[in-house]
Amino acid sequence: MSGPNVALSTGANAPFGKEDTVRVTITWKHAPAELDVSCFMVGADGKVSSDDYFVFYNQPADPHGHVRLQRPNDRTTEFTVALQELERTGVEKCVFAATLDGPGTFADVVGCSVTAQGKQSHITYSITKATSETSLVLAEVYRHTSGFKLRAVGRGFNGGLKPLAEAHGVTVEETESPVDTVQMNIPTSAILSAVGAKAGGKETAPINARINLHKQNVQFSLKKKKIDREKARVAVVFDASISMFKLYTGGTVQKACERVLAVAACMDDDGEMDVWFFADKAKRAPSVTERNFENYIHRNYAEPSEDSELGWGNNEPEVMKDIILKYTKEDPNDMIPTYIIFFSDGGIYEQKKIEQLLIKSSSTPIFWQFVGLGKADYGILRKLDKMRGRVVDNADFFALDDIDSVTDAELYDRLLNEFPSWLKQVRAKGILRS
């Protein structure tokens, strides 16, 4: 049971007592633009030790999971803070801030408040004195000799993201629009993911520039499709049959992995992308992230061969059954959609079984995006729009003669072509409850 409600005024503080974990929730009733809420996990010098300790919607947790972000709806951001675990780290404060990603100031934001709640504590703070600021430090959870406390801050930055970030050790540099897309308004937090950080005056290595560029292009497509706030479990499936040999050895599969990893980095609830390989048999591979994507394909499935552990043929139903098992039995979740990107060079012959599995999974929150590589026979995949018996249309297909020659703008627009309409259908039918 929570204790009595403690309402703070600006500058005041309140203790958490002996709480192990607290939930810090930022809500608002109206804002003139998107409100990007983030957390800086800073040391005694007030700076992040690296960009890993800047938590925002595109990086929803620090490396140890001490602070985790969730976005239940468009006007709420929640952080779960493991106080007991933080006690053993060098983090002195968790600073919660918000930036307007568009026109207006915080004087135009209505009903913004912070609530920090644990088993015995319930602390609230309403932001009522903001004026011309475009970024605002809302509150901070900080160490005290008596234990962690919450302080109501309400301090603004008129320059927006740049001064806010630099005040906490993150350096924001000028970025150029991707060369293969039109210029659009990128969320401020997405920009931060591309520029790295400075900690204590020492330059830290930024997240790989290739992934950052891909992520910006994903964000462009998500905004155009009006699903830039959607979260999903993202997985990729790679055809590992013998006919894919040159695409593996030539690096095409690795580059495809990096390009779709950017989708997971922008959309996945934990930033990880699940991976399967298949030929005659299916193989679940370790999840891939921005931290371990280099040479991922070579480390996990160097190249198809006739004596491969998976065989050398095409058996799509084998991997599809394992995916359905994973997301409906082993790890079911009807609050978050599952988005499968399925690469194949064709040669499909198990058409009836594929059709049956798509019909079976149409009552689950799983969307299948098939991508053909080359000009091979794709059979039933070319007839998805005519397939009957499904609760909703849960799959899309397009073929690429040469994925290396396709721009990010085209690739991501095509990958996300039918996903938005599927989301509306599964929510309307109660299949997805988010």
Tab-separated table of C-alpha atoms in Angstrom:
chain	number	residue	atom	x	y	z
A	1	MET	CA	0.000	0.000	0.000
A	2	SER	CA	1.244	3.498	-0.815
A	3	GLY	CA	1.635	6.080	1.913
A	4	PRO	CA	-0.027	9.484	2.006
A	5	ASN	CA	0.326	11.800	-0.983
A	6	VAL	CA	3.119	14.384	-0.615
A	7	ALA	CA	2.684	17.398	-2.931
A	8	LEU	CA	5.888	19.312	-3.664
A	9	SER	CA	6.370	22.915	-4.713
A	10	THR	CA	9.255	23.999	-6.940
A	11	GLY	CA	12.581	23.496	-5.140
A	12	ALA	CA	11.166	21.262	-2.421
A	13	ASN	CA	12.097	17.626	-1.837
A	14	ALA	CA	10.753	14.496	-0.172
A	15	PRO	CA	12.377	11.184	0.856
A	16	PHE	CA	11.564	7.760	-0.564
A	17	GLY	CA	12.410	5.995	2.657
A	18	LYS	CA	13.380	2.359	2.178
A	19	GLU	CA	11.869	1.850	-1.260
A	20	ASP	CA	13.638	-0.693	-3.472
A	21	THR	CA	12.016	0.526	-6.679
A	22	VAL	CA	9.938	3.582	-7.615
A	23	ARG	CA	7.975	4.523	-10.692
A	24	VAL	CA	8.387	8.092	-11.902
A	25	THR	CA	5.528	9.112	-14.200
A	26	ILE	CA	5.346	12.308	-16.250
A	27	THR	CA	1.933	13.177	-17.674
A	28	TRP	CA	0.429	16.157	-19.492
A	29	LYS	CA	-3.014	17.069	-20.814
A	30	HIS	CA	-1.983	19.183	-23.792
A	31	ALA	CA	1.238	20.251	-25.535
A	32	PRO	CA	1.735	22.341	-28.692
A	33	ALA	CA	4.168	19.717	-30.055
A	34	GLU	CA	5.497	16.267	-29.219
A	35	LEU	CA	6.974	16.142	-25.719
A	36	ASP	CA	10.160	14.050	-25.597
A	37	VAL	CA	10.840	12.990	-21.994
A	38	SER	CA	14.244	11.622	-21.013
A	39	CYS	CA	16.479	10.778	-18.068
A	40	PHE	CA	20.144	11.722	-17.570
A	41	MET	CA	21.897	9.368	-15.134
A	42	VAL	CA	24.711	11.625	-13.911
A	43	GLY	CA	27.655	11.256	-11.546
A	44	ALA	CA	28.969	13.597	-8.861
A	45	ASP	CA	30.119	16.047	-11.576
A	46	GLY	CA	26.590	16.319	-12.961
A	47	LYS	CA	27.575	14.631	-16.240
A	48	VAL	CA	26.668	11.306	-17.821
A	49	SER	CA	29.596	8.891	-17.909
A	50	SER	CA	28.698	7.902	-21.491
A	51	ASP	CA	25.759	8.035	-23.884
A	52	ASP	CA	24.638	4.662	-22.486
A	53	TYR	CA	23.349	6.521	-19.423
A	54	PHE	CA	21.046	8.828	-21.334
A	55	VAL	CA	17.640	7.103	-21.349
A	56	PHE	CA	15.025	8.186	-23.899
A	57	TYR	CA	12.408	6.587	-26.134
A	58	ASN	CA	15.006	5.385	-28.644
A	59	GLN	CA	17.264	3.958	-25.896
A	60	PRO	CA	14.738	2.901	-23.256
A	61	ALA	CA	17.156	1.569	-20.621
A	62	ASP	CA	20.698	1.953	-19.362
A	63	PRO	CA	23.064	-1.033	-19.850
A	64	HIS	CA	22.203	-2.496	-16.442
A	65	GLY	CA	18.454	-1.835	-16.544
A	66	HIS	CA	18.507	0.373	-13.449
A	67	VAL	CA	16.312	2.919	-15.224
A	68	ARG	CA	13.737	1.765	-17.755
A	69	LEU	CA	11.392	3.887	-19.863
A	70	GLN	CA	7.903	3.049	-21.099
A	71	ARG	CA	5.435	5.163	-23.072
A	72	PRO	CA	1.916	3.882	-22.203
A	73	ASN	CA	0.245	6.571	-24.345
A	74	ASP	CA	0.953	9.829	-26.169
A	75	ARG	CA	0.660	11.917	-22.997
A	76	THR	CA	2.450	9.733	-20.497
A	77	THR	CA	6.052	8.617	-19.996
A	78	GLU	CA	7.011	6.252	-17.164
A	79	PHE	CA	10.412	5.417	-15.710
A	80	THR	CA	11.035	2.459	-13.410
A	81	VAL	CA	13.994	3.295	-11.160
A	82	ALA	CA	15.733	0.529	-9.193
A	83	LEU	CA	16.940	2.537	-6.184
A	84	GLN	CA	18.522	-0.408	-4.387
A	85	GLU	CA	20.596	-1.245	-7.470
A	86	LEU	CA	21.579	2.394	-8.032
A	87	GLU	CA	22.949	2.515	-4.495
A	88	ARG	CA	25.865	0.340	-5.646
A	89	THR	CA	26.748	2.467	-8.698
A	90	GLY	CA	28.432	5.799	-9.346
A	91	VAL	CA	25.158	7.428	-10.364
A	92	GLU	CA	24.398	10.363	-8.055
A	93	LYS	CA	21.222	11.647	-9.675
A	94	CYS	CA	18.604	10.662	-12.219
A	95	VAL	CA	17.538	13.897	-13.884
A	96	PHE	CA	14.161	13.808	-15.637
A	97	ALA	CA	13.680	16.360	-18.409
A	98	ALA	CA	11.382	17.128	-21.319
A	99	THR	CA	11.880	18.886	-24.664
A	100	LEU	CA	9.247	20.227	-27.032
A	101	ASP	CA	9.896	18.707	-30.445
A	102	GLY	CA	8.285	21.475	-32.461
A	103	PRO	CA	6.732	24.931	-32.076
A	104	GLY	CA	5.593	26.448	-28.790
A	105	THR	CA	7.016	26.737	-25.276
A	106	PHE	CA	6.265	25.172	-21.914
A	107	ALA	CA	3.907	28.064	-21.203
A	108	ASP	CA	1.635	26.311	-23.731
A	109	VAL	CA	1.899	22.915	-22.014
A	110	VAL	CA	-1.173	22.214	-19.903
A	111	GLY	CA	-1.450	19.902	-16.903
A	112	CYS	CA	2.160	18.676	-16.771
A	113	SER	CA	2.954	16.803	-13.559
A	114	VAL	CA	5.424	14.349	-12.052
A	115	THR	CA	4.378	11.460	-9.823
A	116	ALA	CA	6.886	9.252	-8.006
A	117	GLN	CA	5.379	6.179	-6.400
A	118	GLY	CA	6.653	3.169	-4.495
A	119	LYS	CA	5.181	0.739	-2.006
A	120	GLN	CA	5.232	3.306	0.802
A	121	SER	CA	5.670	6.656	-0.960
A	122	HIS	CA	3.523	8.787	-3.250
A	123	ILE	CA	5.034	12.124	-4.246
A	124	THR	CA	3.570	14.571	-6.766
A	125	TYR	CA	4.766	17.792	-8.371
A	126	SER	CA	2.756	19.991	-10.753
A	127	ILE	CA	4.669	22.258	-13.139
A	128	THR	CA	2.856	25.606	-13.078
A	129	LYS	CA	5.557	28.297	-13.446
A	130	ALA	CA	7.090	27.484	-16.843
A	131	THR	CA	7.188	30.348	-19.335
A	132	SER	CA	9.246	30.661	-22.525
A	133	GLU	CA	11.323	27.495	-22.095
A	134	THR	CA	11.466	24.845	-24.804
A	135	SER	CA	13.262	22.325	-22.575
A	136	LEU	CA	12.643	21.777	-18.889
A	137	VAL	CA	14.271	19.793	-16.101
A	138	LEU	CA	11.201	18.482	-14.304
A	139	ALA	CA	12.570	16.647	-11.272
A	140	GLU	CA	15.470	14.571	-10.045
A	141	VAL	CA	15.957	11.485	-7.932
A	142	TYR	CA	19.142	12.057	-5.948
A	143	ARG	CA	21.280	10.477	-3.241
A	144	HIS	CA	21.107	11.737	0.331
A	145	THR	CA	22.676	10.493	3.535
A	146	SER	CA	19.210	9.356	4.587
A	147	GLY	CA	18.518	7.609	1.288
A	148	PHE	CA	17.210	8.652	-2.116
A	149	LYS	CA	14.951	11.687	-2.421
A	150	LEU	CA	12.872	13.378	-5.108
A	151	ARG	CA	13.435	17.087	-5.761
A	152	ALA	CA	10.979	19.245	-7.714
A	153	VAL	CA	13.127	21.318	-10.106
A	154	GLY	CA	11.094	23.040	-12.842
A	155	ARG	CA	14.208	24.675	-14.373
A	156	GLY	CA	14.130	25.560	-18.077
A	157	PHE	CA	16.454	26.012	-21.040
A	158	ASN	CA	15.429	28.484	-23.745
A	159	GLY	CA	17.716	26.959	-26.356
A	160	GLY	CA	15.894	23.636	-26.458
A	161	LEU	CA	17.738	20.332	-26.666
A	162	LYS	CA	21.303	21.576	-27.140
A	163	PRO	CA	21.808	23.462	-23.833
A	164	LEU	CA	19.831	20.856	-21.899
A	165	ALA	CA	21.978	18.015	-23.226
A	166	GLU	CA	25.280	19.838	-22.877
A	167	ALA	CA	24.468	20.792	-19.290
A	168	HIS	CA	24.441	17.057	-18.506
A	169	GLY	CA	27.519	16.048	-20.486
A	170	VAL	CA	25.984	15.184	-23.850
A	171	THR	CA	27.340	17.149	-26.820
A	172	VAL	CA	24.880	17.755	-29.651
A	173	GLU	CA	26.551	18.511	-32.956
A	174	GLU	CA	25.034	19.803	-36.156
A	175	THR	CA	23.685	16.978	-38.308
A	176	GLU	CA	22.872	16.885	-41.992
A	177	SER	CA	19.712	15.495	-43.469
A	178	PRO	CA	20.151	12.028	-45.004
A	179	VAL	CA	21.062	12.282	-48.661
A	180	ASP	CA	18.333	9.966	-49.893
A	181	THR	CA	15.380	11.523	-48.099
A	182	VAL	CA	13.600	14.823	-48.031
A	183	GLN	CA	14.305	16.997	-45.016
A	184	MET	CA	11.790	16.488	-42.226
A	185	ASN	CA	11.517	17.398	-38.566
A	186	ILE	CA	13.483	14.697	-36.725
A	187	PRO	CA	12.568	14.164	-33.045
A	188	THR	CA	15.199	15.750	-30.832
A	189	SER	CA	15.851	12.488	-29.045
A	190	ALA	CA	16.500	10.763	-32.367
A	191	ILE	CA	19.153	13.389	-33.112
A	192	LEU	CA	20.845	12.607	-29.812
A	193	SER	CA	21.105	8.969	-30.743
A	194	ALA	CA	23.249	9.979	-33.697
A	195	VAL	CA	25.802	12.233	-32.071
A	196	GLY	CA	27.339	10.342	-29.132
A	197	ALA	CA	28.366	11.984	-25.907
A	198	LYS	CA	31.228	13.579	-24.025
A	199	ALA	CA	31.816	12.579	-20.444
A	200	GLY	CA	34.127	14.498	-18.139
A	201	GLY	CA	35.725	16.202	-21.145
A	202	LYS	CA	36.677	12.876	-22.784
A	203	GLU	CA	35.150	11.964	-26.105
A	204	THR	CA	33.293	8.652	-25.994
A	205	ALA	CA	32.746	6.591	-29.113
A	206	PRO	CA	29.345	7.344	-30.658
A	207	ILE	CA	27.008	4.590	-31.745
A	208	ASN	CA	28.039	3.480	-35.238
A	209	ALA	CA	27.305	6.181	-37.823
A	210	ARG	CA	25.788	3.724	-40.305
A	211	ILE	CA	23.096	2.662	-37.866
A	212	ASN	CA	22.444	6.281	-36.898
A	213	LEU	CA	21.822	7.281	-40.503
A	214	HIS	CA	19.509	4.308	-41.016
A	215	LYS	CA	17.636	5.225	-37.803
A	216	GLN	CA	17.037	8.777	-38.985
A	217	ASN	CA	15.560	7.427	-42.207
A	218	VAL	CA	13.361	5.009	-40.254
A	219	GLN	CA	12.074	7.937	-38.216
A	220	PHE	CA	11.222	9.827	-41.408
A	221	SER	CA	9.152	6.881	-42.632
A	222	LEU	CA	7.492	6.342	-39.242
A	223	LYS	CA	6.466	9.990	-39.121
A	224	LYS	CA	5.070	9.868	-42.639
A	225	LYS	CA	3.055	6.783	-41.688
A	226	LYS	CA	1.971	8.506	-38.420
A	227	ILE	CA	3.252	5.627	-36.289
A	228	ASP	CA	6.415	7.238	-34.894
A	229	ARG	CA	5.239	6.565	-31.321
A	230	GLU	CA	4.407	2.921	-31.898
A	231	LYS	CA	6.371	0.247	-30.073
A	232	ALA	CA	6.668	-3.321	-31.336
A	233	ARG	CA	8.656	-6.481	-30.858
A	234	VAL	CA	10.769	-6.685	-34.023
A	235	ALA	CA	12.293	-9.844	-35.463
A	236	VAL	CA	14.080	-10.718	-38.689
A	237	VAL	CA	14.254	-14.014	-40.581
A	238	PHE	CA	17.056	-14.762	-43.032
A	239	ASP	CA	16.834	-17.403	-45.746
A	240	ALA	CA	19.970	-19.551	-45.330
A	241	SER	CA	19.401	-21.941	-48.232
A	242	ILE	CA	22.249	-22.782	-50.610
A	243	SER	CA	20.956	-20.338	-53.262
A	244	MET	CA	21.697	-17.478	-50.834
A	245	PHE	CA	25.434	-18.289	-50.789
A	246	LYS	CA	26.614	-15.210	-52.708
A	247	LEU	CA	24.401	-12.878	-50.694
A	248	TYR	CA	26.070	-14.113	-47.502
A	249	THR	CA	29.659	-14.131	-48.739
A	250	GLY	CA	29.240	-10.803	-50.538
A	251	GLY	CA	28.032	-9.030	-47.408
A	252	THR	CA	24.492	-8.317	-48.608
A	253	VAL	CA	22.865	-10.209	-45.729
A	254	GLN	CA	24.981	-8.350	-43.165
A	255	LYS	CA	23.988	-5.001	-44.685
A	256	ALA	CA	20.341	-6.059	-44.730
A	257	CYS	CA	20.670	-6.981	-41.058
A	258	GLU	CA	22.023	-3.519	-40.232
A	259	ARG	CA	19.266	-1.763	-42.172
A	260	VAL	CA	16.433	-3.618	-40.455
A	261	LEU	CA	18.169	-3.360	-37.080
A	262	ALA	CA	17.494	0.376	-37.370
A	263	VAL	CA	13.763	-0.438	-37.432
A	264	ALA	CA	14.124	-2.381	-34.196
A	265	ALA	CA	16.240	0.375	-32.642
A	266	CYS	CA	13.433	2.851	-33.323
A	267	MET	CA	10.428	0.643	-32.597
A	268	ASP	CA	11.342	-2.324	-30.433
A	269	ASP	CA	10.322	-2.150	-26.779
A	270	ASP	CA	13.827	-3.131	-25.610
A	271	GLY	CA	15.964	-2.142	-28.604
A	272	GLU	CA	16.783	-5.772	-29.419
A	273	MET	CA	15.934	-7.596	-32.627
A	274	ASP	CA	15.240	-11.325	-32.487
A	275	VAL	CA	16.824	-13.317	-35.317
A	276	TRP	CA	16.098	-16.597	-37.100
A	277	PHE	CA	17.933	-18.408	-39.896
A	278	PHE	CA	16.258	-21.152	-41.903
A	279	ALA	CA	16.869	-23.650	-44.677
A	280	ASP	CA	15.470	-27.180	-44.253
A	281	LYS	CA	15.567	-26.511	-40.504
A	282	ALA	CA	15.182	-23.374	-38.403
A	283	LYS	CA	17.654	-21.807	-36.010
A	284	ARG	CA	17.044	-19.185	-33.346
A	285	ALA	CA	20.111	-16.960	-33.171
A	286	PRO	CA	21.114	-14.542	-30.395
A	287	SER	CA	19.326	-11.207	-30.480
A	288	VAL	CA	21.167	-8.386	-32.221
A	289	THR	CA	21.502	-4.822	-30.907
A	290	GLU	CA	23.368	-1.650	-31.772
A	291	ARG	CA	26.183	-2.870	-29.539
A	292	ASN	CA	26.832	-6.241	-31.169
A	293	PHE	CA	25.794	-5.895	-34.824
A	294	GLU	CA	29.325	-5.718	-36.276
A	295	ASN	CA	29.994	-8.957	-38.227
A	296	TYR	CA	26.820	-10.404	-36.690
A	297	ILE	CA	26.011	-12.616	-39.687
A	298	HIS	CA	29.514	-14.062	-39.949
A	299	ARG	CA	29.540	-14.861	-36.225
A	300	ASN	CA	26.173	-16.599	-36.250
A	301	TYR	CA	25.817	-18.120	-39.735
A	302	ALA	CA	28.865	-17.463	-41.894
A	303	GLU	CA	27.547	-18.949	-45.138
A	304	PRO	CA	25.107	-21.597	-46.429
A	305	SER	CA	26.559	-24.898	-47.569
A	306	GLU	CA	25.390	-28.385	-48.470
A	307	ASP	CA	26.627	-29.775	-45.160
A	308	SER	CA	25.199	-26.918	-43.081
A	309	GLU	CA	23.488	-27.692	-39.779
A	310	LEU	CA	20.281	-26.294	-41.302
A	311	GLY	CA	20.465	-28.166	-44.598
A	312	TRP	CA	20.373	-26.364	-47.924
A	313	GLY	CA	16.726	-26.270	-49.068
A	314	ASN	CA	13.746	-23.985	-48.395
A	315	ASN	CA	11.313	-24.825	-45.597
A	316	GLU	CA	9.509	-21.635	-44.594
A	317	PRO	CA	6.837	-23.403	-42.504
A	318	GLU	CA	9.510	-24.783	-40.152
A	319	VAL	CA	10.694	-21.321	-39.112
A	320	MET	CA	7.196	-19.824	-39.184
A	321	LYS	CA	5.976	-22.442	-36.683
A	322	ASP	CA	8.859	-21.637	-34.358
A	323	ILE	CA	8.123	-17.914	-34.567
A	324	ILE	CA	4.454	-18.478	-33.745
A	325	LEU	CA	5.469	-20.729	-30.847
A	326	LYS	CA	7.839	-18.073	-29.509
A	327	TYR	CA	5.386	-15.175	-29.589
A	328	THR	CA	2.129	-16.938	-28.718
A	329	LYS	CA	3.173	-19.660	-26.263
A	330	GLU	CA	6.614	-18.979	-24.823
A	331	ASP	CA	6.413	-15.185	-24.652
A	332	PRO	CA	2.867	-14.059	-25.447
A	333	ASN	CA	1.947	-10.370	-25.304
A	334	ASP	CA	-1.306	-8.918	-26.622
A	335	MET	CA	-0.334	-5.388	-25.549
A	336	ILE	CA	2.581	-4.987	-27.984
A	337	PRO	CA	2.513	-6.014	-31.673
A	338	THR	CA	5.147	-8.305	-33.134
A	339	TYR	CA	6.593	-7.249	-36.488
A	340	ILE	CA	8.433	-9.937	-38.502
A	341	ILE	CA	10.697	-9.010	-41.433
A	342	PHE	CA	11.159	-12.181	-43.477
A	343	PHE	CA	13.885	-12.258	-46.172
A	344	SER	CA	13.762	-14.995	-48.813
A	345	ASP	CA	15.197	-15.470	-52.299
A	346	GLY	CA	12.223	-17.586	-53.285
A	347	GLY	CA	12.003	-21.171	-54.452
A	348	ILE	CA	8.878	-21.527	-52.313
A	349	TYR	CA	7.085	-24.862	-52.598
A	350	GLU	CA	5.298	-25.397	-49.247
A	351	GLN	CA	2.524	-23.034	-50.314
A	352	LYS	CA	-0.377	-24.772	-48.570
A	353	LYS	CA	1.447	-24.969	-45.250
A	354	ILE	CA	2.480	-21.310	-45.453
A	355	GLU	CA	-1.123	-20.326	-46.150
A	356	GLN	CA	-2.370	-22.373	-43.183
A	357	LEU	CA	0.158	-20.783	-40.835
A	358	LEU	CA	-0.750	-17.265	-41.966
A	359	ILE	CA	-4.438	-18.061	-41.398
A	360	LYS	CA	-3.633	-19.545	-37.979
A	361	SER	CA	-1.595	-16.531	-36.877
A	362	SER	CA	-4.075	-13.950	-38.190
A	363	SER	CA	-5.872	-13.996	-34.826
A	364	THR	CA	-2.640	-13.064	-33.029
A	365	PRO	CA	-0.808	-9.690	-32.874
A	366	ILE	CA	1.867	-10.875	-35.360
A	367	PHE	CA	2.460	-9.076	-38.671
A	368	TRP	CA	4.537	-10.731	-41.399
A	369	GLN	CA	6.481	-8.518	-43.819
A	370	PHE	CA	7.974	-10.749	-46.510
A	371	VAL	CA	10.795	-9.353	-48.626
A	372	GLY	CA	11.924	-11.150	-51.761
A	373	LEU	CA	15.564	-10.966	-52.817
A	374	GLY	CA	16.116	-11.429	-56.543
A	375	LYS	CA	13.708	-12.630	-59.203
A	376	ALA	CA	12.919	-16.160	-58.006
A	377	ASP	CA	9.562	-17.911	-57.693
A	378	TYR	CA	7.745	-16.519	-54.632
A	379	GLY	CA	4.569	-18.543	-55.060
A	380	ILE	CA	1.925	-17.895	-52.425
A	381	LEU	CA	3.682	-14.724	-51.209
A	382	ARG	CA	2.623	-12.922	-54.387
A	383	LYS	CA	-1.018	-13.789	-53.642
A	384	LEU	CA	-1.295	-12.586	-50.029
A	385	ASP	CA	-3.904	-9.921	-50.793
A	386	LYS	CA	-6.200	-12.607	-52.241
A	387	MET	CA	-5.771	-15.083	-49.396
A	388	ARG	CA	-9.072	-15.898	-47.684
A	389	GLY	CA	-9.913	-17.247	-44.251
A	390	ARG	CA	-7.858	-14.817	-42.191
A	391	VAL	CA	-9.279	-12.759	-39.332
A	392	VAL	CA	-7.274	-9.769	-40.624
A	393	ASP	CA	-4.814	-9.244	-43.476
A	394	ASN	CA	-1.656	-9.966	-41.499
A	395	ALA	CA	1.036	-10.034	-44.187
A	396	ASP	CA	2.630	-8.037	-46.988
A	397	PHE	CA	5.164	-8.862	-49.686
A	398	PHE	CA	7.443	-7.019	-52.068
A	399	ALA	CA	10.445	-8.194	-54.088
A	400	LEU	CA	13.753	-6.414	-54.636
A	401	ASP	CA	16.014	-7.210	-57.574
A	402	ASP	CA	18.979	-5.758	-55.704
A	403	ILE	CA	18.528	-4.619	-52.091
A	404	ASP	CA	21.945	-2.914	-52.142
A	405	SER	CA	20.730	-0.481	-54.794
A	406	VAL	CA	17.561	0.522	-52.918
A	407	THR	CA	17.695	3.710	-50.859
A	408	ASP	CA	16.729	3.734	-47.193
A	409	ALA	CA	13.790	5.992	-48.004
A	410	GLU	CA	12.312	3.455	-50.418
A	411	LEU	CA	13.144	0.420	-48.293
A	412	TYR	CA	11.603	1.732	-45.069
A	413	ASP	CA	8.528	3.151	-46.805
A	414	ARG	CA	7.900	-0.265	-48.357
A	415	LEU	CA	8.624	-2.157	-45.146
A	416	LEU	CA	6.067	-0.029	-43.317
A	417	ASN	CA	3.504	0.079	-46.119
A	418	GLU	CA	0.735	-2.123	-44.655
A	419	PHE	CA	1.798	-2.240	-41.007
A	420	PRO	CA	-0.198	0.915	-40.002
A	421	SER	CA	-3.476	-0.377	-41.475
A	422	TRP	CA	-2.917	-3.775	-39.828
A	423	LEU	CA	-2.460	-2.042	-36.461
A	424	LYS	CA	-5.865	-0.388	-36.830
A	425	GLN	CA	-7.523	-3.694	-37.744
A	426	VAL	CA	-6.097	-5.754	-34.872
A	427	ARG	CA	-6.963	-3.026	-32.367
A	428	ALA	CA	-10.499	-2.738	-33.717
A	429	LYS	CA	-10.975	-6.491	-33.323
A	430	GLY	CA	-9.423	-6.640	-29.841
A	431	ILE	CA	-6.524	-8.834	-30.988
A	432	LEU	CA	-4.111	-6.126	-29.870
A	433	ARG	CA	-5.217	-4.423	-26.654
A	434	SER	CA	-2.751	-1.517	-26.544
